[in-house]
Short mmCIF file of N, CA, C and O in Angstrom, two decimals:
data_model
loop_
_atom_site.label_atom_id
_atom_site.label_comp_id
_atom_site.label_asym_id
_atom_site.label_seq_id
_atom_site.Cartn_x
_atom_site.Cartn_y
_atom_site.Cartn_z
N MET A 1 0.32 -0.97 -0.07
CA MET A 1 0.77 -0.39 0.35
C MET A 1 0.88 1.43 0.33
O MET A 1 1.56 1.17 0.75
N ASN A 2 0.71 1.90 -0.57
CA ASN A 2 1.55 3.20 -1.20
C ASN A 2 0.60 4.71 -0.08
O ASN A 2 -0.55 4.63 -0.10
N LYS A 3 1.24 6.15 -0.22
CA LYS A 3 0.84 7.16 0.27
C LYS A 3 -0.73 7.15 -0.11
O LYS A 3 -1.49 7.25 0.30
N ARG A 4 -0.74 7.12 -1.56
CA ARG A 4 -2.79 6.88 -2.30
C ARG A 4 -3.59 6.33 -2.07
O ARG A 4 -4.61 7.05 -1.31
N GLU A 5 -3.06 4.87 -1.98
CA GLU A 5 -4.12 3.89 -1.89
C GLU A 5 -4.22 4.03 0.19
O GLU A 5 -5.46 3.97 0.16
N LEU A 6 -3.03 4.82 1.01
CA LEU A 6 -4.19 4.44 2.92
C LEU A 6 -5.08 5.39 2.22
O LEU A 6 -6.07 5.99 3.10
N VAL A 7 -4.43 6.85 1.59
CA VAL A 7 -5.97 7.87 1.90
C VAL A 7 -6.79 7.66 0.94
O VAL A 7 -8.06 8.04 1.90
N ASP A 8 -6.97 6.94 0.20
CA ASP A 8 -7.99 6.30 -0.47
C ASP A 8 -9.40 5.16 0.36
O ASP A 8 -10.24 5.08 0.89
N ALA A 9 -8.08 4.48 1.22
CA ALA A 9 -8.56 3.79 2.44
C ALA A 9 -9.49 3.82 3.35
O ALA A 9 -10.54 4.39 4.02
N ILE A 10 -8.75 5.88 3.60
CA ILE A 10 -9.22 6.45 5.50
C ILE A 10 -10.14 6.70 4.19
O ILE A 10 -11.66 7.49 5.04
N ALA A 11 -10.30 7.40 3.39
CA ALA A 11 -11.39 8.83 2.38
C ALA A 11 -13.12 7.37 2.72
O ALA A 11 -13.61 8.29 2.70
N ASP A 12 -12.62 6.26 3.07
CA ASP A 12 -13.54 5.19 2.77
C ASP A 12 -14.25 5.57 3.83
O ASP A 12 -16.00 5.44 4.56
N ARG A 13 -13.64 5.91 4.84
CA ARG A 13 -14.39 6.07 5.94
C ARG A 13 -14.42 7.17 6.76
O ARG A 13 -16.02 7.69 7.66
N VAL A 14 -13.95 8.13 6.87
CA VAL A 14 -13.81 9.68 6.54
C VAL A 14 -14.54 10.79 5.48
O VAL A 14 -15.87 11.52 6.32
N GLY A 15 -15.37 10.06 4.70
CA GLY A 15 -15.97 10.45 3.65
C GLY A 15 -15.76 11.13 2.70
O GLY A 15 -16.40 10.83 1.42
N ASP A 16 -14.49 11.71 2.68
CA ASP A 16 -14.05 12.35 1.46
C ASP A 16 -12.51 12.37 0.90
O ASP A 16 -11.84 12.29 2.17
N LYS A 17 -11.58 12.34 -0.15
CA LYS A 17 -11.13 12.72 -0.09
C LYS A 17 -10.15 13.19 0.89
O LYS A 17 -8.58 13.77 0.92
N LYS A 18 -10.34 14.54 0.07
CA LYS A 18 -9.50 15.82 0.51
C LYS A 18 -9.57 15.71 1.85
O LYS A 18 -8.30 15.69 3.11
N THR A 19 -10.64 15.50 3.17
CA THR A 19 -9.72 15.01 4.69
C THR A 19 -9.35 14.47 5.26
O THR A 19 -8.44 14.62 6.01
N ALA A 20 -8.84 13.85 4.26
CA ALA A 20 -8.77 11.75 4.74
C ALA A 20 -7.31 12.60 3.88
O ALA A 20 -5.95 11.68 4.74
N THR A 21 -6.88 13.10 3.14
CA THR A 21 -5.64 13.59 2.43
C THR A 21 -5.01 14.18 3.34
O THR A 21 -3.89 13.79 3.52
N GLU A 22 -5.88 15.28 4.28
CA GLU A 22 -4.80 16.73 4.87
C GLU A 22 -4.32 15.29 6.27
O GLU A 22 -3.88 15.80 7.46
N ALA A 23 -5.61 14.72 7.03
CA ALA A 23 -5.10 13.56 8.15
C ALA A 23 -3.71 12.92 7.70
O ALA A 23 -2.93 12.56 8.74
N VAL A 24 -4.05 12.41 6.72
CA VAL A 24 -2.55 11.27 6.57
C VAL A 24 -2.01 12.33 6.56
O VAL A 24 -0.54 12.14 7.12
N ASN A 25 -0.76 13.49 5.56
CA ASN A 25 -0.09 14.86 5.62
C ASN A 25 -0.01 14.99 7.55
O ASN A 25 1.46 15.35 7.73
N ALA A 26 -0.75 15.37 7.71
CA ALA A 26 -1.06 15.85 8.98
C ALA A 26 -0.26 14.78 10.39
O ALA A 26 0.64 15.11 11.18
N ILE A 27 -0.43 13.29 10.40
CA ILE A 27 0.02 12.39 11.19
C ILE A 27 1.44 11.97 10.38
O ILE A 27 1.93 12.08 11.43
N ILE A 28 1.91 12.57 9.03
CA ILE A 28 2.93 11.78 8.50
C ILE A 28 4.37 12.97 9.14
O ILE A 28 5.63 12.67 10.13
N ASP A 29 3.37 14.84 9.06
CA ASP A 29 4.17 15.81 9.70
C ASP A 29 4.68 15.61 10.52
O ASP A 29 6.11 15.90 11.60
N ALA A 30 3.60 15.11 11.96
CA ALA A 30 3.83 15.57 13.12
C ALA A 30 4.94 14.42 13.75
O ALA A 30 5.86 14.55 13.96
N VAL A 31 4.34 13.63 12.98
CA VAL A 31 5.39 11.68 13.43
C VAL A 31 6.99 11.87 13.08
O VAL A 31 8.19 12.13 14.02
N GLN A 32 7.36 12.71 11.88
CA GLN A 32 8.67 13.51 11.38
C GLN A 32 9.45 14.23 12.37
O GLN A 32 10.70 14.42 12.49
N LYS A 33 8.39 15.36 12.45
CA LYS A 33 8.80 16.17 13.45
C LYS A 33 9.15 16.10 14.69
O LYS A 33 10.13 16.52 15.11
N ALA A 34 8.31 15.16 15.40
CA ALA A 34 8.11 14.65 16.56
C ALA A 34 9.83 13.86 16.32
O ALA A 34 11.08 14.11 17.68
N VAL A 35 9.87 12.78 15.73
CA VAL A 35 11.56 12.17 15.59
C VAL A 35 12.32 13.31 15.68
O VAL A 35 13.73 13.11 15.83
N ALA A 36 12.55 13.34 15.02
CA ALA A 36 13.96 15.06 13.70
C ALA A 36 13.89 15.74 15.29
O ALA A 36 15.22 15.96 15.54
N ASN A 37 13.28 15.56 16.34
CA ASN A 37 13.61 16.59 17.90
C ASN A 37 13.89 16.22 18.67
O ASN A 37 13.86 16.20 19.90
N GLY A 38 13.92 14.61 18.90
CA GLY A 38 14.78 13.35 19.41
C GLY A 38 13.28 12.67 19.89
O GLY A 38 13.49 12.05 21.55
N ASP A 39 11.96 13.03 20.47
CA ASP A 39 10.90 13.03 21.19
C ASP A 39 10.48 11.67 20.79
O ASP A 39 11.19 10.80 19.23
N LYS A 40 10.02 10.12 21.37
CA LYS A 40 9.59 9.38 20.87
C LYS A 40 7.95 9.28 20.19
O LYS A 40 7.81 10.56 21.26
N VAL A 41 7.50 9.15 19.58
CA VAL A 41 6.31 9.20 19.51
C VAL A 41 5.54 7.09 19.41
O VAL A 41 5.91 7.07 18.91
N SER A 42 4.72 7.30 20.51
CA SER A 42 4.41 5.67 20.69
C SER A 42 2.61 6.04 19.83
O SER A 42 2.11 6.61 20.87
N ILE A 43 2.49 4.86 19.49
CA ILE A 43 0.71 4.49 19.20
C ILE A 43 0.41 3.37 19.95
O ILE A 43 0.45 2.04 19.79
N THR A 44 -0.23 3.24 20.86
CA THR A 44 -0.39 2.16 22.10
C THR A 44 -1.40 1.17 20.86
O THR A 44 -2.23 1.70 19.72
N GLY A 45 -0.60 0.04 20.60
CA GLY A 45 -1.21 -0.93 19.90
C GLY A 45 -0.47 -0.90 18.59
O GLY A 45 -0.81 -1.97 17.58
N PHE A 46 0.18 0.20 17.96
CA PHE A 46 0.24 0.17 16.58
C PHE A 46 2.24 0.36 16.73
O PHE A 46 2.83 -0.58 16.44
N GLY A 47 2.87 0.95 17.58
CA GLY A 47 4.06 0.87 17.73
C GLY A 47 5.09 2.10 18.43
O GLY A 47 3.85 3.82 18.38
N ALA A 48 5.92 2.58 17.61
CA ALA A 48 6.86 3.25 18.56
C ALA A 48 8.27 4.08 17.20
O ALA A 48 8.90 2.87 17.06
N PHE A 49 8.13 4.64 17.05
CA PHE A 49 8.77 6.03 16.47
C PHE A 49 9.87 6.40 17.34
O PHE A 49 9.58 6.83 18.40
N GLU A 50 11.38 5.97 17.07
CA GLU A 50 11.72 6.79 18.00
C GLU A 50 13.26 7.37 17.25
O GLU A 50 13.18 6.85 16.01
N MET A 51 14.65 8.36 17.30
CA MET A 51 15.59 8.67 16.88
C MET A 51 16.87 7.73 17.70
O MET A 51 16.64 7.01 18.46
N VAL A 52 17.35 6.88 16.58
CA VAL A 52 18.66 6.18 17.04
C VAL A 52 20.21 6.74 16.73
O VAL A 52 19.75 6.98 15.48
N HIS A 53 20.88 6.74 17.34
CA HIS A 53 22.31 7.44 17.41
C HIS A 53 23.26 5.60 16.82
O HIS A 53 23.57 4.67 17.36
N LYS A 54 23.77 5.84 15.75
CA LYS A 54 24.48 5.31 14.59
C LYS A 54 25.63 5.67 14.79
O LYS A 54 26.32 6.69 14.20
N PRO A 55 26.79 5.30 15.78
CA PRO A 55 27.72 5.40 16.07
C PRO A 55 29.00 5.72 14.56
O PRO A 55 28.73 4.59 13.85
N ALA A 56 30.08 6.17 14.54
CA ALA A 56 31.72 5.76 13.87
C ALA A 56 32.07 4.57 13.62
O ALA A 56 31.88 4.27 14.78
N ARG A 57 32.49 4.14 12.82
CA ARG A 57 32.67 2.52 12.75
C ARG A 57 33.48 2.66 11.66
O ARG A 57 33.92 3.30 10.39
N THR A 58 34.17 1.50 11.70
CA THR A 58 35.11 0.82 10.45
C THR A 58 34.30 -0.39 9.63
O THR A 58 34.06 -0.89 10.04
N ALA A 59 33.92 0.01 8.83
CA ALA A 59 33.20 -1.19 7.04
C ALA A 59 34.57 -1.38 6.49
O ALA A 59 35.03 -1.24 5.98
N ARG A 60 34.01 -2.25 5.99
CA ARG A 60 34.45 -3.18 4.50
C ARG A 60 34.06 -2.83 3.21
O ARG A 60 33.26 -3.58 3.14
N ASN A 61 34.67 -2.75 1.89
CA ASN A 61 33.95 -2.90 1.04
C ASN A 61 34.30 -4.23 0.83
O ASN A 61 35.03 -4.73 0.30
N PRO A 62 32.68 -4.67 0.29
CA PRO A 62 32.88 -6.29 -0.35
C PRO A 62 33.53 -6.98 -0.85
O PRO A 62 34.07 -7.77 -1.29
N SER A 63 33.26 -5.91 -2.57
CA SER A 63 34.51 -5.99 -3.51
C SER A 63 35.85 -6.32 -3.34
O SER A 63 36.48 -7.21 -3.64
N THR A 64 36.42 -4.96 -2.75
CA THR A 64 37.95 -4.94 -2.64
C THR A 64 38.34 -5.02 -1.16
O THR A 64 39.39 -5.70 -0.79
N GLY A 65 37.52 -5.62 -0.06
CA GLY A 65 37.97 -6.01 1.03
C GLY A 65 38.79 -4.92 1.80
O GLY A 65 39.07 -4.56 2.98
N ALA A 66 38.75 -3.70 1.02
CA ALA A 66 39.55 -2.21 1.64
C ALA A 66 38.46 -0.92 2.78
O ALA A 66 37.30 -1.84 2.93
N GLU A 67 38.86 -1.09 3.85
CA GLU A 67 38.83 0.04 5.27
C GLU A 67 37.77 1.26 4.59
O GLU A 67 38.23 1.35 3.76
N ILE A 68 36.10 0.98 4.90
CA ILE A 68 35.41 2.57 4.34
C ILE A 68 35.42 3.13 6.28
O ILE A 68 35.23 2.32 6.82
N LYS A 69 35.40 3.94 5.93
CA LYS A 69 35.28 5.50 7.56
C LYS A 69 33.23 5.16 7.14
O LYS A 69 33.05 6.07 6.03
N VAL A 70 33.01 5.34 7.87
CA VAL A 70 31.58 5.52 8.09
C VAL A 70 31.33 6.76 8.88
O VAL A 70 31.66 6.31 10.12
N ALA A 71 30.43 7.22 9.42
CA ALA A 71 30.19 8.75 10.29
C ALA A 71 29.47 8.07 10.62
O ALA A 71 28.36 7.29 10.38
N GLU A 72 29.32 9.02 12.06
CA GLU A 72 28.49 8.68 13.12
C GLU A 72 26.82 9.08 12.06
O GLU A 72 27.41 10.47 11.28
N SER A 73 25.71 8.71 12.56
CA SER A 73 24.44 9.35 11.98
C SER A 73 23.27 9.03 13.33
O SER A 73 23.53 8.39 13.76
N TRP A 74 22.80 9.45 12.46
CA TRP A 74 20.77 9.76 13.98
C TRP A 74 20.13 8.85 12.34
O TRP A 74 20.26 9.42 11.07
N ALA A 75 19.02 7.90 12.93
CA ALA A 75 17.76 7.72 12.37
C ALA A 75 17.03 7.46 12.36
O ALA A 75 17.00 6.68 14.09
N PRO A 76 15.85 7.22 12.44
CA PRO A 76 14.32 7.00 12.41
C PRO A 76 14.19 5.60 12.96
O PRO A 76 15.25 4.44 12.09
N LYS A 77 13.89 4.97 13.98
CA LYS A 77 13.51 3.88 13.89
C LYS A 77 11.91 3.56 13.92
O LYS A 77 11.24 3.91 15.21
N PHE A 78 11.98 2.33 14.29
CA PHE A 78 9.81 1.58 14.41
C PHE A 78 10.32 0.55 15.18
O PHE A 78 11.10 -0.58 14.55
N ARG A 79 9.64 0.85 16.04
CA ARG A 79 9.35 -0.67 16.78
C ARG A 79 7.53 -0.65 16.90
O ARG A 79 6.52 0.02 17.67
N PRO A 80 7.14 -2.12 16.02
CA PRO A 80 5.58 -2.82 16.24
C PRO A 80 5.56 -3.08 17.14
O PRO A 80 6.19 -3.59 18.45
N GLY A 81 4.08 -2.67 17.33
CA GLY A 81 3.94 -2.86 19.00
C GLY A 81 3.18 -4.54 18.89
O GLY A 81 2.98 -4.88 17.89
N SER A 82 2.55 -5.11 19.92
CA SER A 82 2.54 -6.31 20.58
C SER A 82 1.11 -6.72 19.60
O SER A 82 1.19 -7.83 19.01
N ASP A 83 0.00 -6.20 19.84
CA ASP A 83 -0.61 -6.09 18.58
C ASP A 83 -1.11 -6.04 17.49
O ASP A 83 -1.64 -6.74 16.60
N PHE A 84 0.60 -4.79 17.03
CA PHE A 84 0.08 -5.22 15.37
C PHE A 84 0.86 -6.51 15.14
O PHE A 84 0.95 -7.29 14.46
N LYS A 85 2.28 -6.98 15.94
CA LYS A 85 3.08 -7.81 15.53
C LYS A 85 2.00 -8.73 15.53
O LYS A 85 2.89 -10.25 14.75
N GLU A 86 1.12 -9.58 16.07
CA GLU A 86 -0.29 -10.37 16.35
C GLU A 86 -0.91 -10.97 15.06
O GLU A 86 -1.15 -11.45 14.54
N LEU A 87 -1.32 -9.27 14.56
CA LEU A 87 -1.61 -9.22 13.58
C LEU A 87 -1.25 -9.63 12.27
O LEU A 87 -1.62 -10.15 11.75
N VAL A 88 -0.08 -8.91 12.86
CA VAL A 88 0.79 -9.92 10.73
C VAL A 88 1.38 -11.04 11.19
O VAL A 88 0.98 -11.88 10.29
N ASN A 89 1.55 -11.46 12.59
CA ASN A 89 1.64 -12.88 12.24
C ASN A 89 0.60 -13.47 11.96
O ASN A 89 0.57 -14.40 11.13
N ASP A 90 -0.79 -13.67 12.61
CA ASP A 90 -1.45 -14.31 12.09
C ASP A 90 -1.96 -14.02 10.50
O ASP A 90 -2.25 -14.84 10.09
N GLY A 91 -1.93 -13.07 9.39
CA GLY A 91 -1.53 -12.46 8.17
C GLY A 91 -0.60 -13.83 7.85
O GLY A 91 -0.91 -13.72 6.71
N GLY A 92 0.81 -13.92 7.64
CA GLY A 92 1.16 -14.77 7.91
C GLY A 92 1.44 -16.33 7.69
O GLY A 92 1.12 -16.52 6.88
N LYS A 93 0.52 -16.04 8.91
CA LYS A 93 -0.17 -18.20 9.02
C LYS A 93 -0.74 -18.11 7.88
O LYS A 93 -1.14 -19.00 7.50
N ARG A 94 -2.48 -16.63 7.35
CA ARG A 94 -2.77 -17.59 6.29
C ARG A 94 -2.39 -17.74 4.84
O ARG A 94 -3.08 -18.12 4.07
N ALA A 95 -1.34 -16.80 5.13
CA ALA A 95 -0.78 -16.43 3.57
C ALA A 95 -0.27 -17.41 3.83
O ALA A 95 -0.46 -18.62 2.07
N LYS A 96 0.19 -18.67 4.20
CA LYS A 96 0.95 -19.47 4.19
C LYS A 96 0.01 -21.10 3.83
O LYS A 96 0.79 -21.88 3.31
N LYS A 97 -1.25 -20.36 3.87
CA LYS A 97 -1.76 -22.19 4.03
C LYS A 97 -2.54 -21.86 2.52
O LYS A 97 -3.16 -22.73 2.22
N LYS A 98 -2.47 -20.49 1.74
CA LYS A 98 -2.80 -20.29 0.28
C LYS A 98 -2.43 -21.10 -0.33
O LYS A 98 -1.32 -21.81 -0.74
#
């Protein structure tokens, strides 16, 4: 599902596409800004978004074996909630039976 399909799915529930688009954009914007500011965004039953630090390290080029310096960075991380994990697990079991 991409963003357009998500908007369409929400539009079916809220009544119109314009409201659904505004809602999806507002949620995405709020989560991105909060995580970028170092806040953790937890949505009960769905999961948590947070910022993680990746320290500088030395890696290897798999082709040549040469060492490469990788700079430190910050990245977003998503951890699914238990309800979401359970739903996906049940969906995987149903898909496997097909």
